[in-house]
CSV table of C-alpha atoms in Angstrom, one decimal:
chain,number,residue,atom,x,y,z
A,1,MET,CA,113.2,121.7,95.6
A,2,SER,CA,112.2,125.1,94.1
A,3,VAL,CA,110.3,126.4,97.2
A,4,LYS,CA,112.3,128.3,99.8
A,5,THR,CA,112.7,126.1,102.9
A,6,GLU,CA,114.0,127.3,106.3
A,7,GLN,CA,116.1,124.6,108.1
A,8,LEU,CA,115.7,124.9,111.9
A,9,LYS,CA,117.0,123.0,114.9
A,10,LYS,CA,114.8,123.2,118.0
A,11,TYR,CA,115.6,121.9,121.5
A,12,LEU,CA,112.8,119.7,122.8
A,13,PRO,CA,112.6,119.6,126.6
A,14,THR,CA,111.3,116.0,127.0
A,15,MET,CA,113.7,114.6,124.3
A,16,GLN,CA,116.5,116.8,125.8
A,17,ALA,CA,118.0,117.1,122.4
A,18,GLU,CA,117.5,119.0,119.1
A,19,ILE,CA,115.0,118.1,116.4
A,20,ALA,CA,115.3,119.2,112.8
A,21,LEU,CA,112.4,121.1,111.2
A,22,HIS,CA,112.0,122.1,107.6
A,23,VAL,CA,109.6,125.0,107.1
A,24,SER,CA,108.2,126.1,103.7
A,25,GLY,CA,105.5,128.5,102.7
A,26,GLU,CA,104.2,131.8,103.9
A,27,GLU,CA,103.7,132.6,107.6
A,28,GLY,CA,100.1,132.9,108.5
A,29,GLU,CA,98.9,130.2,106.0
A,30,PRO,CA,97.3,127.0,107.3
A,31,VAL,CA,99.9,124.6,108.6
A,32,VAL,CA,100.4,121.1,107.3
A,33,PHE,CA,102.7,119.1,109.6
A,34,MET,CA,104.3,116.1,107.9
A,35,SER,CA,106.0,113.0,109.4
A,36,HIS,CA,107.9,110.4,107.5
A,37,SER,CA,108.6,106.6,107.7
A,38,ILE,CA,111.4,104.9,109.6
A,39,LEU,CA,114.8,104.9,107.7
A,40,SER,CA,113.7,108.0,105.9
A,41,SER,CA,113.6,111.8,106.4
A,42,SER,CA,111.7,114.9,105.5
A,43,GLY,CA,113.2,114.5,102.0
A,44,MET,CA,110.6,111.9,101.1
A,45,TRP,CA,108.0,114.7,101.2
A,46,ASP,CA,109.8,117.1,98.7
A,47,GLU,CA,107.2,116.8,95.9
A,48,GLN,CA,104.3,117.2,98.3
A,49,THR,CA,105.9,120.2,99.9
A,50,GLU,CA,106.1,122.1,96.6
A,51,LEU,CA,102.4,121.1,95.8
A,52,LEU,CA,101.1,122.3,99.2
A,53,VAL,CA,103.0,125.6,99.2
A,54,ALA,CA,101.6,126.3,95.7
A,55,ASN,CA,98.1,125.6,97.1
A,56,GLY,CA,98.5,128.1,99.9
A,57,TYR,CA,99.7,126.0,102.8
A,58,ARG,CA,102.7,126.4,105.2
A,59,VAL,CA,104.5,123.1,105.4
A,60,VAL,CA,106.4,121.9,108.5
A,61,ARG,CA,108.3,118.7,108.0
A,62,MET,CA,110.0,117.1,111.1
A,63,ASP,CA,112.9,114.7,110.9
A,64,THR,CA,112.0,112.0,113.5
A,65,ARG,CA,114.5,111.7,116.3
A,66,GLY,CA,117.6,109.9,115.0
A,67,HIS,CA,116.7,110.5,111.4
A,68,GLY,CA,117.7,113.2,108.9
A,69,GLY,CA,119.1,116.2,110.7
A,70,SER,CA,117.7,115.4,114.1
A,71,ASP,CA,119.7,114.3,117.1
A,72,ALA,CA,119.7,110.6,118.0
A,73,THR,CA,119.0,110.0,121.6
A,74,LYS,CA,119.8,106.7,123.2
A,75,PRO,CA,117.2,103.9,122.4
A,76,PRO,CA,114.7,102.5,122.9
A,77,TYR,CA,112.0,105.0,122.1
A,78,SER,CA,108.3,104.6,122.6
A,79,MET,CA,105.4,105.7,120.4
A,80,GLN,CA,104.6,108.2,123.2
A,81,ASP,CA,108.0,109.7,122.8
A,82,LEU,CA,107.4,110.4,119.2
A,83,VAL,CA,103.9,111.8,119.9
A,84,VAL,CA,105.4,114.2,122.5
A,85,ASP,CA,108.2,115.2,120.1
A,86,THR,CA,105.6,116.3,117.6
A,87,ILE,CA,103.7,118.4,120.1
A,88,GLU,CA,106.8,120.0,121.5
A,89,ALA,CA,108.1,120.8,117.9
A,90,MET,CA,104.7,122.5,117.2
A,91,ASN,CA,105.1,124.4,120.5
A,92,ALA,CA,108.6,125.5,119.6
A,93,LEU,CA,107.3,127.0,116.3
A,94,ASN,CA,104.2,128.5,118.0
A,95,ILE,CA,101.8,126.4,116.0
A,96,GLU,CA,98.5,126.2,117.8
A,97,LYS,CA,96.8,123.9,115.3
A,98,ALA,CA,97.8,122.0,112.1
A,99,HIS,CA,96.6,119.5,109.5
A,100,TYR,CA,98.6,116.3,110.1
A,101,VAL,CA,100.0,114.0,107.4
A,102,GLY,CA,102.0,110.9,108.4
A,103,LEU,CA,103.2,107.9,106.5
A,104,SER,CA,104.2,104.5,108.0
A,105,LEU,CA,105.9,105.4,111.3
A,106,GLY,CA,104.6,108.9,110.9
A,107,GLY,CA,101.1,107.5,110.5
A,108,MET,CA,101.5,105.4,113.6
A,109,THR,CA,102.4,108.6,115.5
A,110,GLY,CA,99.3,110.2,114.0
A,111,PHE,CA,97.1,107.6,115.7
A,112,GLY,CA,98.7,108.6,119.1
A,113,LEU,CA,98.3,112.3,118.4
A,114,ALA,CA,94.6,111.8,117.4
A,115,LEU,CA,94.0,110.0,120.7
A,116,ASP,CA,96.0,112.3,123.0
A,117,TYR,CA,96.0,115.7,121.4
A,118,PRO,CA,92.9,116.0,119.1
A,119,ASN,CA,92.5,119.7,119.9
A,120,ARG,CA,95.9,120.5,118.3
A,121,PHE,CA,94.9,119.2,114.8
A,122,HIS,CA,92.2,120.1,112.2
A,123,GLN,CA,92.4,116.5,110.7
A,124,PHE,CA,94.6,113.5,110.2
A,125,ILE,CA,95.7,112.1,106.9
A,126,ILE,CA,97.3,108.7,107.8
A,127,CYS,CA,99.1,106.7,105.1
A,128,ASP,CA,100.3,103.1,105.0
A,129,ALA,CA,100.3,102.6,108.8
A,130,ARG,CA,99.0,99.9,111.1
A,131,ALA,CA,97.9,100.6,114.7
A,132,ASP,CA,99.1,97.4,116.4
A,133,ALA,CA,102.2,95.1,116.3
A,134,PRO,CA,101.1,91.4,116.1
A,135,PRO,CA,104.0,88.8,116.3
A,136,ALA,CA,104.3,88.3,112.5
A,137,PHE,CA,104.8,92.1,112.1
A,138,SER,CA,106.9,92.6,115.2
A,139,ALA,CA,109.4,89.7,114.8
A,140,PRO,CA,111.3,90.8,111.7
A,141,TRP,CA,112.3,94.0,113.4
A,142,ASP,CA,114.6,92.0,115.8
A,143,GLU,CA,116.6,90.8,112.8
A,144,ARG,CA,116.7,94.3,111.3
A,145,ILE,CA,117.9,95.8,114.6
A,146,ASP,CA,120.7,93.2,114.8
A,147,ILE,CA,121.8,94.0,111.3
A,148,ALA,CA,121.9,97.7,112.0
A,149,LYS,CA,123.9,97.2,115.2
A,150,GLU,CA,126.4,95.0,113.4
A,151,SER,CA,126.8,96.8,110.1
A,152,GLY,CA,125.0,100.1,110.1
A,153,CYS,CA,121.7,101.2,108.4
A,154,GLY,CA,123.4,101.0,105.0
A,155,ALA,CA,123.1,97.3,105.3
A,156,LEU,CA,119.3,97.6,105.5
A,157,ALA,CA,118.9,100.2,102.8
A,158,GLN,CA,118.6,98.1,99.6
A,159,SER,CA,116.2,95.5,101.0
A,160,THR,CA,114.1,98.2,102.6
A,161,ILE,CA,113.7,100.2,99.4
A,162,GLU,CA,112.9,97.1,97.4
A,163,ARG,CA,110.3,96.1,100.0
A,164,TRP,CA,108.7,99.5,99.8
A,165,PHE,CA,108.5,99.7,96.0
A,166,GLY,CA,109.3,96.4,94.4
A,167,LYS,CA,112.4,95.7,92.3
A,168,ALA,CA,110.7,96.8,89.1
A,169,PHE,CA,110.0,100.3,90.3
A,170,VAL,CA,113.6,100.6,91.7
A,171,GLU,CA,115.1,99.5,88.4
A,172,ALA,CA,112.9,101.8,86.4
A,173,ASN,CA,113.3,104.9,88.7
A,174,PRO,CA,116.9,105.0,89.7
A,175,GLU,CA,116.9,108.7,90.7
A,176,ALA,CA,114.1,108.3,93.2
A,177,ALA,CA,115.4,105.0,94.5
A,178,ASN,CA,119.0,106.3,94.9
A,179,LYS,CA,117.7,109.4,96.8
A,180,LEU,CA,115.9,107.2,99.3
A,181,LEU,CA,118.8,104.7,99.5
A,182,ALA,CA,121.1,107.5,100.5
A,183,ILE,CA,118.6,108.8,103.2
A,184,ALA,CA,118.2,105.3,104.6
A,185,SER,CA,121.9,104.6,104.7
A,186,ASP,CA,122.5,107.9,106.5
A,187,THR,CA,120.0,107.1,109.3
A,188,SER,CA,121.7,106.8,112.7
A,189,VAL,CA,121.8,103.3,114.2
A,190,ASN,CA,120.4,104.7,117.5
A,191,GLY,CA,117.6,106.4,115.6
A,192,PHE,CA,116.7,103.3,113.7
A,193,VAL,CA,116.9,101.0,116.7
A,194,GLY,CA,114.9,103.4,118.9
A,195,CYS,CA,112.1,103.8,116.4
A,196,ALA,CA,112.0,100.1,115.6
A,197,ARG,CA,111.5,99.4,119.3
A,198,ALA,CA,108.7,102.0,119.3
A,199,ILE,CA,107.0,100.2,116.4
A,200,GLN,CA,107.2,96.9,118.2
A,201,GLY,CA,105.3,98.5,121.1
A,202,LEU,CA,102.6,99.8,118.9
A,203,ASN,CA,99.2,99.3,120.6
A,204,TYR,CA,96.7,101.9,119.5
A,205,LEU,CA,94.2,99.5,117.9
A,206,PRO,CA,91.9,99.0,120.9
A,207,ASN,CA,91.4,102.7,121.3
A,208,LEU,CA,90.8,103.8,117.8
A,209,ASN,CA,87.1,104.1,118.3
A,210,GLN,CA,87.9,107.1,120.6
A,211,ILE,CA,89.3,109.2,117.7
A,212,SER,CA,87.0,112.1,117.0
A,213,ALA,CA,89.0,114.2,114.5
A,214,PRO,CA,88.3,113.9,110.8
A,215,THR,CA,90.5,111.1,109.5
A,216,THR,CA,91.5,110.1,106.0
A,217,LEU,CA,93.3,106.8,105.5
A,218,LEU,CA,95.5,106.2,102.4
A,219,VAL,CA,97.2,103.0,101.4
A,220,GLY,CA,99.0,101.5,98.4
A,221,ILE,CA,97.2,98.5,97.0
A,222,ASN,CA,100.5,96.5,96.8
A,223,ASP,CA,101.6,97.3,100.4
A,224,GLY,CA,101.4,93.7,101.7
A,225,PRO,CA,98.9,93.2,104.5
A,226,LEU,CA,98.4,96.9,105.0
A,227,PRO,CA,95.3,97.4,102.7
A,228,GLN,CA,93.4,94.9,104.9
A,229,ALA,CA,94.8,96.3,108.1
A,230,MET,CA,93.7,99.8,107.2
A,231,ALA,CA,90.3,98.6,106.0
A,232,ASP,CA,89.9,97.2,109.6
A,233,ILE,CA,91.1,100.5,111.0
A,234,GLN,CA,88.6,102.4,108.9
A,235,LYS,CA,85.8,100.5,110.5
A,236,LEU,CA,87.0,101.4,114.0
A,237,ILE,CA,87.5,105.2,113.5
A,238,PRO,CA,84.2,107.0,113.4
A,239,ASN,CA,83.4,108.8,110.1
A,240,SER,CA,86.9,108.0,108.7
A,241,LYS,CA,87.5,107.5,105.0
A,242,LEU,CA,89.8,105.0,103.3
A,243,GLU,CA,91.3,105.4,99.8
A,244,VAL,CA,93.3,102.5,98.2
A,245,ILE,CA,95.8,103.7,95.7
A,246,GLU,CA,96.3,101.6,92.6
A,247,GLY,CA,99.7,100.7,91.3
A,248,SER,CA,101.4,101.6,94.6
A,249,GLY,CA,103.3,100.1,97.4
A,250,HIS,CA,104.4,101.5,100.8
A,251,LEU,CA,105.2,105.0,99.7
A,252,PRO,CA,102.4,106.0,97.3
A,253,ASN,CA,103.5,109.6,97.6
A,254,ILE,CA,106.4,108.6,95.4
A,255,ASP,CA,105.4,105.6,93.3
A,256,ASN,CA,101.9,107.0,92.4
A,257,SER,CA,102.3,110.6,93.4
A,258,THR,CA,99.7,111.9,90.9
A,259,ARG,CA,96.9,110.0,92.6
A,260,PHE,CA,98.3,110.5,96.1
A,261,ASN,CA,98.6,114.3,95.5
A,262,ASP,CA,95.0,114.5,94.3
A,263,LEU,CA,93.7,112.6,97.4
A,264,LEU,CA,95.9,114.7,99.7
A,265,ILE,CA,94.7,118.1,98.3
A,266,SER,CA,91.1,116.8,98.3
A,267,ALA,CA,91.3,115.8,102.0
A,268,LEU,CA,93.0,119.1,103.0
A,269,LYS,CA,90.4,121.2,101.2
A,270,SER,CA,87.5,119.2,102.8
A,271,ILE,CA,88.1,120.9,106.2
């Protein structure tokens, strides 16, 4: 990355451990707080960080507990734990209010933040995330947890990246794929297991009609059942907008970054 980034570790009182924060851009500029997917880290937002700083934003990327440079507390975690981590991280940096961008697990956390802490955010941009955990979605996490406990997160990395992007993209873009493979492999087992259990307990769907903050939903058209799930979510959140990104899977910020970036900047500038 060409933008200067400050790497910080901050102790969070509820977590009782340290969280890693990556801060880019000038102090005093509007803050964009970014949260990543499970088996990833703040590194997945590198391209968007450069874009946002160039557009006059201060970017704060948090490594979710047990991911990237953050400490891994003992699992299981709950979605509420991840919500509180975000608020306490903002408090530690004296951030009163921010724009929120979250993808997958980060998007799920965004729903919780929008319900519990709407006054701390200008808006929510939630990408490729569902708000509930029906059995067909929840069950595969048990097998993934068993594999991680037995063999480490490296054993999940290849299948995860292929599920996110499809084999064709992985083969055609080895640099991007290998970067994410390395990040996934380096994820702590406690961090993965803890967050997987949080995902299995996801249950924001019945309350989404209570969200009052401006909300933009983004989803890759090839992301399995998520385009339909997010279309259903859009109907529940008052005045929310949904954009389906062509030629993209679970991480449209990487496999169709041109379109994703345009939508991201457009949403941010609308507030």
